Amino acid sequence: MRTRLPTYAHFKPRNQACVWIKRRRIYLGPYGSPESHERYAAIIKRLLAGQAVEGYEEDLGGSSETRTALTIADLAVRYGEVARKRYRSDGKPNAEAEMLVSALEELAAQYGAIPATSFGPLALKAYRDQIGQRLARSTVNAQINRVRRVFRWAAADELIPTSVVTALEAVQGLRAGQGGRETAPVLPVEERSVAATLKHLPQVLADMVRLQQLTGMRPGEVCALRPVDLDRSSEIWRYHPASHKTQHLGKSRVVLIGPQGQALLLKYLTRSPDDYCFSPAESESKRRSVIQAMRTTPLSCGNTPGSNTANHPKRAPGRRYSTTAYRRAIQRACDRAGVPTWSPNQLRHATATAVRAEFGLDGAQIVLGHSHAKTTEIYAERDLTVGEQIARKIG
């Protein structure tokens, strides 16, 4: 009876050469490489000689020694590259990617030299307690979940045993009073504070605040609005952000804009479709025009318009506002208005509170773009219909 020898196979997801022995996949190296053929020949030689196939256990590099040698630092480097590619907005790594990289850097600083397979619940608890000394409790728990995500990815790629992940899942996040500072909830901003602040904002920024107040969109969405992202084919306009918070989860985002928001936006839609509606450069130009119109000194005296500006400023106005610049501009206007400082996220909360009071929780979830994993396509269509009714009345 002839013994059947394993064939040299191609594992396409990794472009790895492999053989199957006793229902186990053994990786040999890059498919078609001399190294993989040498390893395949060595295995066949052992099998023909009746020897056990040792030193070729299932892992990325091919041996249990390699698998054990994968350190936390190695894992951090590998997943850091994955995170920067997976979590992106506007073509660059987003805040989630930055938080993941931050969690990995701190984890590697404490445990970088130990094997990833040796990182267990006690080590994760120690990491949790350490970052809990300086971070908010909610942030600590979010970072713990990110660390688990990294190990799940490693197990899915067969870099570590799944038992490591199972053990880490047993570690719970911090509960109130167990560590980490408690943060105050984000409360809605009062209408009178918004009205007072608007008087001290440049026109472009004031329009951004008004639009966000009317639609409940996220700060990043109002900053990134472009004419090309607007569907104006129906009575209620639909804004499809090019990138949004839950994009990496495969979810869509639609912001419904009613008559008031449309009237506000019209003057910003004459530009190129790919240009941002709210431009810092345009805002600065308008601000200088207002100052020039209020000038009382004759043009023949003093500085002429534009003569006192730097030819090559270190920071020239950009094409669009960042959420940080948007928030800081509002906070400076709050100081000038003499009202408590508020942020764009509080404006979103205020809109949610008003919508919920009149249209219920479901209406608020529709307007804000919140969704659930079990939501069906039919339910999404029904949501948009209700959302259009809300936008027609308040937006």
C-alpha positions as a Python dict, from the first residue, in 0.01 Angstrom:
ca = {
    (1, 'M'): (0, 0, 0),
    (2, 'R'): (148, 334, -108),
    (3, 'T'): (161, 617, 144),
    (4, 'R'): (8, 937, 9),
    (5, 'L'): (247, 1230, 41),
    (6, 'P'): (116, 1584, 109),
    (7, 'T'): (122, 1822, -185),
    (8, 'Y'): (282, 2163, -207),
    (9, 'A'): (-21, 2395, -177),
    (10, 'H'): (-94, 2766, -199),
    (11, 'F'): (-271, 2943, 90),
    (12, 'K'): (-391, 3250, -102),
    (13, 'P'): (-507, 3477, 187),
    (14, 'R'): (-142, 3505, 297),
    (15, 'N'): (27, 3409, -28),
    (16, 'Q'): (198, 3133, 173),
    (17, 'A'): (306, 2788, 61),
    (18, 'C'): (177, 2513, 290),
    (19, 'V'): (121, 2141, 337),
    (20, 'W'): (-149, 1957, 533),
    (21, 'I'): (-36, 1687, 774),
    (22, 'K'): (-283, 1518, 1008),
    (23, 'R'): (-540, 1791, 944),
    (24, 'R'): (-290, 2061, 1035),
    (25, 'R'): (-176, 2334, 801),
    (26, 'I'): (201, 2387, 807),
    (27, 'Y'): (330, 2708, 650),
    (28, 'L'): (650, 2690, 446),
    (29, 'G'): (712, 3053, 352),
    (30, 'P'): (612, 3279, 61),
    (31, 'Y'): (451, 3077, -217),
    (32, 'G'): (699, 2985, -490),
    (33, 'S'): (1005, 3100, -294),
    (34, 'P'): (1321, 2883, -275),
    (35, 'E'): (1283, 2876, 103),
    (36, 'S'): (935, 2724, 80),
    (37, 'H'): (1050, 2454, -163),
    (38, 'E'): (1345, 2369, 65),
    (39, 'R'): (1114, 2335, 365),
    (40, 'Y'): (872, 2122, 160),
    (41, 'A'): (1156, 1894, 49),
    (42, 'A'): (1275, 1859, 411),
    (43, 'I'): (926, 1756, 525),
    (44, 'I'): (890, 1500, 244),
    (45, 'K'): (1232, 1359, 332),
    (46, 'R'): (1127, 1313, 694),
    (47, 'L'): (800, 1147, 598),
    (48, 'L'): (972, 904, 357),
    (49, 'A'): (1219, 817, 631),
    (50, 'G'): (934, 752, 873),
    (51, 'Q'): (1040, 1038, 1097),
    (52, 'A'): (806, 1275, 1282),
    (53, 'V'): (762, 1620, 1134),
    (54, 'E'): (897, 1832, 1417),
    (55, 'G'): (979, 2203, 1416),
    (56, 'Y'): (720, 2286, 1149),
    (57, 'E'): (419, 2367, 1369),
    (58, 'E'): (137, 2582, 1244),
    (59, 'D'): (220, 2953, 1266),
    (60, 'L'): (304, 3247, 1044),
    (61, 'G'): (675, 3178, 1032),
    (62, 'G'): (648, 2800, 1044),
    (63, 'S'): (783, 2699, 1384),
    (64, 'S'): (670, 2692, 1743),
    (65, 'E'): (993, 2875, 1829),
    (66, 'T'): (890, 3167, 1608),
    (67, 'R'): (543, 3162, 1753),
    (68, 'T'): (670, 3179, 2109),
    (69, 'A'): (921, 3451, 2020),
    (70, 'L'): (648, 3694, 1902),
    (71, 'T'): (669, 3968, 2164),
    (72, 'I'): (423, 4237, 2265),
    (73, 'A'): (647, 4490, 2091),
    (74, 'D'): (631, 4286, 1768),
    (75, 'L'): (254, 4264, 1798),
    (76, 'A'): (229, 4639, 1853),
    (77, 'V'): (430, 4712, 1541),
    (78, 'R'): (230, 4471, 1324),
    (79, 'Y'): (-111, 4589, 1437),
    (80, 'G'): (-4, 4954, 1430),
    (81, 'E'): (39, 4918, 1054),
    (82, 'V'): (-298, 4744, 1025),
    (83, 'A'): (-473, 5016, 1229),
    (84, 'R'): (-332, 5299, 1017),
    (85, 'K'): (-468, 5132, 703),
    (86, 'R'): (-800, 5016, 845),
    (87, 'Y'): (-914, 5323, 1037),
    (88, 'R'): (-896, 5616, 794),
    (89, 'S'): (-1086, 5936, 725),
    (90, 'D'): (-1018, 6174, 439),
    (91, 'G'): (-739, 5944, 323),
    (92, 'K'): (-541, 5952, 648),
    (93, 'P'): (-549, 5768, 983),
    (94, 'N'): (-837, 5889, 1200),
    (95, 'A'): (-877, 5937, 1574),
    (96, 'E'): (-952, 5566, 1631),
    (97, 'A'): (-622, 5473, 1465),
    (98, 'E'): (-441, 5722, 1688),
    (99, 'M'): (-605, 5582, 2002),
    (100, 'L'): (-513, 5228, 1900),
    (101, 'V'): (-153, 5323, 1835),
    (102, 'S'): (-142, 5509, 2168),
    (103, 'A'): (-273, 5203, 2354),
    (104, 'L'): (-17, 4981, 2180),
    (105, 'E'): (273, 5214, 2252),
    (106, 'E'): (192, 5222, 2622),
    (107, 'L'): (140, 4846, 2631),
    (108, 'A'): (475, 4790, 2457),
    (109, 'A'): (648, 5029, 2696),
    (110, 'Q'): (543, 4811, 2990),
    (111, 'Y'): (545, 4461, 2842),
    (112, 'G'): (728, 4491, 2510),
    (113, 'A'): (988, 4225, 2581),
    (114, 'I'): (759, 3945, 2698),
    (115, 'P'): (608, 3689, 2455),
    (116, 'A'): (256, 3769, 2340),
    (117, 'T'): (149, 3421, 2450),
    (118, 'S'): (252, 3504, 2808),
    (119, 'F'): (33, 3813, 2833),
    (120, 'G'): (-254, 3707, 3056),
    (121, 'P'): (-536, 3852, 3267),
    (122, 'L'): (-307, 3966, 3551),
    (123, 'A'): (-88, 4162, 3307),
    (124, 'L'): (-395, 4322, 3148),
    (125, 'K'): (-526, 4418, 3494),
    (126, 'A'): (-192, 4574, 3581),
    (127, 'Y'): (-200, 4771, 3254),
    (128, 'R'): (-558, 4878, 3327),
    (129, 'D'): (-473, 4995, 3678),
    (130, 'Q'): (-165, 5185, 3558),
    (131, 'I'): (-345, 5392, 3293),
    (132, 'G'): (-632, 5436, 3538),
    (133, 'Q'): (-407, 5656, 3749),
    (134, 'R'): (-418, 5936, 3490),
    (135, 'L'): (-703, 5868, 3247),
    (136, 'A'): (-1079, 5889, 3281),
    (137, 'R'): (-1254, 5563, 3363),
    (138, 'S'): (-1440, 5556, 3031),
    (139, 'T'): (-1113, 5609, 2843),
    (140, 'V'): (-944, 5329, 3040),
    (141, 'N'): (-1221, 5085, 2952),
    (142, 'A'): (-1207, 5187, 2587),
    (143, 'Q'): (-830, 5127, 2581),
    (144, 'I'): (-873, 4784, 2740),
    (145, 'N'): (-1119, 4692, 2467),
    (146, 'R'): (-869, 4809, 2205),
    (147, 'V'): (-600, 4586, 2353),
    (148, 'R'): (-837, 4289, 2336),
    (149, 'R'): (-909, 4378, 1974),
    (150, 'V'): (-539, 4354, 1894),
    (151, 'F'): (-514, 4008, 2047),
    (152, 'R'): (-828, 3893, 1864),
    (153, 'W'): (-668, 4005, 1539),
    (154, 'A'): (-349, 3817, 1627),
    (155, 'A'): (-546, 3500, 1705),
    (156, 'A'): (-742, 3531, 1379),
    (157, 'D'): (-410, 3544, 1190),
    (158, 'E'): (-284, 3246, 1391),
    (159, 'L'): (-5, 3446, 1549),
    (160, 'I'): (-115, 3341, 1898),
    (161, 'P'): (-343, 3067, 2034),
    (162, 'T'): (-710, 3157, 2078),
    (163, 'S'): (-677, 3057, 2444),
    (164, 'V'): (-486, 3381, 2508),
    (165, 'V'): (-781, 3583, 2381),
    (166, 'T'): (-1030, 3379, 2584),
    (167, 'A'): (-835, 3448, 2902),
    (168, 'L'): (-816, 3824, 2832),
    (169, 'E'): (-1191, 3842, 2774),
    (170, 'A'): (-1238, 3751, 3141),
    (171, 'V'): (-1093, 4086, 3252),
    (172, 'Q'): (-1369, 4340, 3318),
    (173, 'G'): (-1345, 4713, 3274),
    (174, 'L'): (-1333, 4952, 3567),
    (175, 'R'): (-1659, 5023, 3741),
    (176, 'A'): (-1745, 5347, 3918),
    (177, 'G'): (-1523, 5387, 4222),
    (178, 'Q'): (-1267, 5124, 4113),
    (179, 'G'): (-1024, 5368, 3954),
    (180, 'G'): (-990, 5627, 3685),
    (181, 'R'): (-1133, 5973, 3728),
    (182, 'E'): (-1502, 6026, 3668),
    (183, 'T'): (-1592, 6277, 3398),
    (184, 'A'): (-1899, 6497, 3395),
    (185, 'P'): (-2161, 6407, 3134),
    (186, 'V'): (-2179, 6622, 2820),
    (187, 'L'): (-2479, 6848, 2872),
    (188, 'P'): (-2667, 7042, 2603),
    (189, 'V'): (-2569, 7407, 2565),
    (190, 'E'): (-2835, 7665, 2643),
    (191, 'E'): (-2991, 7853, 2352),
    (192, 'R'): (-2908, 8192, 2503),
    (193, 'S'): (-2540, 8101, 2523),
    (194, 'V'): (-2541, 8002, 2156),
    (195, 'A'): (-2716, 8326, 2056),
    (196, 'A'): (-2465, 8535, 2252),
    (197, 'T'): (-2170, 8345, 2104),
    (198, 'L'): (-2291, 8384, 1744),
    (199, 'K'): (-2256, 8763, 1770),
    (200, 'H'): (-1880, 8725, 1824),
    (201, 'L'): (-1810, 8467, 1552),
    (202, 'P'): (-1707, 8544, 1191),
    (203, 'Q'): (-1988, 8485, 942),
    (204, 'V'): (-1853, 8153, 811),
    (205, 'L'): (-1812, 8004, 1159),
    (206, 'A'): (-2151, 8140, 1269),
    (207, 'D'): (-2313, 7968, 972),
    (208, 'M'): (-2140, 7642, 1066),
    (209, 'V'): (-2289, 7667, 1416),
    (210, 'R'): (-2636, 7745, 1279),
    (211, 'L'): (-2622, 7452, 1036),
    (212, 'Q'): (-2508, 7211, 1305),
    (213, 'Q'): (-2784, 7337, 1531),
    (214, 'L'): (-3045, 7279, 1260),
    (215, 'T'): (-2930, 6931, 1156),
    (216, 'G'): (-2758, 6778, 1461),
    (217, 'M'): (-2461, 6669, 1251),
    (218, 'R'): (-2126, 6590, 1408),
    (219, 'P'): (-1857, 6863, 1421),
    (220, 'G'): (-1639, 6673, 1174),
    (221, 'E'): (-1930, 6644, 933),
    (222, 'V'): (-2001, 7015, 924),
    (223, 'C'): (-1629, 7088, 875),
    (224, 'A'): (-1603, 6842, 582),
    (225, 'L'): (-1918, 6947, 393),
    (226, 'R'): (-1871, 6991, 15),
    (227, 'P'): (-2124, 7062, -263),
    (228, 'V'): (-2043, 6727, -423),
    (229, 'D'): (-2160, 6547, -107),
    (230, 'L'): (-2511, 6697, -129),
    (231, 'D'): (-2801, 6526, -302),
    (232, 'R'): (-3039, 6812, -390),
    (233, 'S'): (-3272, 6614, -614),
    (234, 'S'): (-3564, 6617, -367),
    (235, 'E'): (-3737, 6859, -134),
    (236, 'I'): (-3521, 6750, 158),
    (237, 'W'): (-3150, 6756, 77),
    (238, 'R'): (-2936, 6459, 177),
    (239, 'Y'): (-2577, 6505, 282),
    (240, 'H'): (-2361, 6191, 244),
    (241, 'P'): (-2030, 6261, 425),
    (242, 'A'): (-1729, 6131, 235),
    (243, 'S'): (-1602, 5990, 565),
    (244, 'H'): (-1769, 5952, 901),
    (245, 'K'): (-1728, 5800, 1244),
    (246, 'T'): (-1869, 5455, 1170),
    (247, 'Q'): (-1743, 5422, 813),
    (248, 'H'): (-1492, 5149, 903),
    (249, 'L'): (-1785, 4940, 1033),
    (250, 'G'): (-1949, 4946, 690),
    (251, 'K'): (-2233, 5174, 801),
    (252, 'S'): (-2374, 5457, 593),
    (253, 'R'): (-2447, 5808, 714),
    (254, 'V'): (-2711, 6047, 580),
    (255, 'V'): (-2774, 6397, 716),
    (256, 'L'): (-3114, 6539, 619),
    (257, 'I'): (-3124, 6915, 557),
    (258, 'G'): (-3455, 7101, 556),
    (259, 'P'): (-3555, 7444, 419),
    (260, 'Q'): (-3375, 7655, 681),
    (261, 'G'): (-3047, 7468, 638),
    (262, 'Q'): (-3080, 7484, 260),
    (263, 'A'): (-3127, 7862, 268),
    (264, 'L'): (-2816, 7893, 483),
    (265, 'L'): (-2608, 7675, 251),
    (266, 'L'): (-2705, 7829, -83),
    (267, 'K'): (-2437, 8098, -74),
    (268, 'Y'): (-2170, 7831, -19),
    (269, 'L'): (-2265, 7615, -318),
    (270, 'T'): (-2131, 7835, -600),
    (271, 'R'): (-1777, 7707, -555),
    (272, 'S'): (-1614, 7403, -716),
    (273, 'P'): (-1799, 7082, -618),
    (274, 'D'): (-1489, 6937, -451),
    (275, 'D'): (-1408, 7250, -248),
    (276, 'Y'): (-1516, 7267, 115),
    (277, 'C'): (-1814, 7489, 185),
    (278, 'F'): (-1665, 7638, 499),
    (279, 'S'): (-1313, 7761, 423),
    (280, 'P'): (-1080, 7925, 680),
    (281, 'A'): (-914, 8122, 399),
    (282, 'E'): (-1252, 8257, 287),
    (283, 'S'): (-1349, 8337, 645),
    (284, 'E'): (-1027, 8531, 701),
    (285, 'S'): (-1078, 8723, 377),
    (286, 'K'): (-1430, 8822, 484),
    (287, 'R'): (-1308, 8921, 829),
    (288, 'R'): (-1047, 9153, 678),
    (289, 'S'): (-1307, 9301, 444),
    (290, 'V'): (-1530, 9386, 742),
    (291, 'I'): (-1236, 9547, 923),
    (292, 'Q'): (-1149, 9747, 612),
    (293, 'A'): (-1510, 9865, 572),
    (294, 'M'): (-1509, 9989, 934),
    (295, 'R'): (-1182, 10177, 886),
    (296, 'T'): (-1197, 10547, 971),
    (297, 'T'): (-836, 10637, 885),
    (298, 'P'): (-802, 10768, 526),
    (299, 'L'): (-632, 10527, 287),
    (300, 'S'): (-364, 10790, 228),
    (301, 'C'): (-261, 10757, 594),
    (302, 'G'): (-142, 10455, 789),
    (303, 'N'): (-117, 10104, 650),
    (304, 'T'): (-280, 10021, 320),
    (305, 'P'): (-500, 9707, 311),
    (306, 'G'): (-281, 9397, 310),
    (307, 'S'): (47, 9579, 370),
    (308, 'N'): (77, 9463, 731),
    (309, 'T'): (38, 9091, 661),
    (310, 'A'): (324, 8843, 635),
    (311, 'N'): (419, 8735, 283),
    (312, 'H'): (496, 8384, 399),
    (313, 'P'): (308, 8318, 725),
    (314, 'K'): (402, 8013, 928),
    (315, 'R'): (41, 7900, 934),
    (316, 'A'): (-168, 8008, 638),
    (317, 'P'): (-547, 7948, 647),
    (318, 'G'): (-629, 7601, 515),
    (319, 'R'): (-895, 7467, 279),
    (320, 'R'): (-1118, 7344, 560),
    (321, 'Y'): (-1160, 7373, 934),
    (322, 'S'): (-1042, 7098, 1162),
    (323, 'T'): (-1268, 7005, 1450),
    (324, 'T'): (-1006, 7146, 1687),
    (325, 'A'): (-997, 7484, 1511),
    (326, 'Y'): (-1377, 7491, 1501),
    (327, 'R'): (-1398, 7421, 1876),
    (328, 'R'): (-1132, 7677, 1966),
    (329, 'A'): (-1299, 7949, 1760),
    (330, 'I'): (-1625, 7889, 1948),
    (331, 'Q'): (-1448, 7894, 2283),
    (332, 'R'): (-1276, 8226, 2203),
    (333, 'A'): (-1614, 8372, 2102),
    (334, 'C'): (-1760, 8247, 2432),
    (335, 'D'): (-1490, 8436, 2620),
    (336, 'R'): (-1566, 8756, 2427),
    (337, 'A'): (-1939, 8710, 2486),
    (338, 'G'): (-1890, 8646, 2856),
    (339, 'V'): (-2085, 8318, 2855),
    (340, 'P'): (-1982, 7973, 2986),
    (341, 'T'): (-1757, 7793, 2738),
    (342, 'W'): (-1931, 7529, 2529),
    (343, 'S'): (-1822, 7291, 2254),
    (344, 'P'): (-1973, 7179, 1921),
    (345, 'N'): (-2059, 6841, 2074),
    (346, 'Q'): (-2278, 7019, 2330),
    (347, 'L'): (-2459, 7183, 2039),
    (348, 'R'): (-2529, 6837, 1897),
    (349, 'H'): (-2662, 6730, 2239),
    (350, 'A'): (-2892, 7034, 2247),
    (351, 'T'): (-3038, 6943, 1909),
    (352, 'A'): (-3086, 6583, 2023),
    (353, 'T'): (-3265, 6698, 2338),
    (354, 'A'): (-3500, 6925, 2143),
    (355, 'V'): (-3581, 6656, 1884),
    (356, 'R'): (-3639, 6391, 2148),
    (357, 'A'): (-3875, 6617, 2342),
    (358, 'E'): (-4096, 6666, 2035),
    (359, 'F'): (-4046, 6350, 1828),
    (360, 'G'): (-3934, 6088, 2081),
    (361, 'L'): (-3619, 5881, 2114),
    (362, 'D'): (-3655, 5719, 1773),
    (363, 'G'): (-3665, 6058, 1604),
    (364, 'A'): (-3347, 6168, 1785),
    (365, 'Q'): (-3165, 5850, 1681),
    (366, 'I'): (-3260, 5911, 1317),
    (367, 'V'): (-3147, 6272, 1312),
    (368, 'L'): (-2818, 6199, 1488),
    (369, 'G'): (-2737, 5897, 1268),
    (370, 'H'): (-2728, 5642, 1549),
    (371, 'S'): (-2790, 5282, 1439),
    (372, 'H'): (-2798, 4925, 1570),
    (373, 'A'): (-2656, 4604, 1428),
    (374, 'K'): (-3004, 4449, 1391),
    (375, 'T'): (-3146, 4739, 1189),
    (376, 'T'): (-3278, 4613, 854),
    (377, 'E'): (-3281, 4790, 520),
    (378, 'I'): (-3662, 4829, 543),
    (379, 'Y'): (-3631, 4985, 885),
    (380, 'A'): (-3363, 5224, 750),
    (381, 'E'): (-3601, 5341, 474),
    (382, 'R'): (-3874, 5401, 729),
    (383, 'D'): (-3622, 5595, 940),
    (384, 'L'): (-3536, 5825, 650),
    (385, 'T'): (-3903, 5897, 589),
    (386, 'V'): (-3955, 6000, 950),
    (387, 'G'): (-3629, 6195, 937),
    (388, 'E'): (-3749, 6389, 633),
    (389, 'Q'): (-4062, 6491, 820),
    (390, 'I'): (-3849, 6619, 1107),
    (391, 'A'): (-3609, 6803, 875),
    (392, 'R'): (-3903, 6962, 690),
    (393, 'K'): (-4027, 7108, 1017),
    (394, 'I'): (-3711, 7205, 1208),
    (395, 'G'): (-3428, 7208, 952),
}
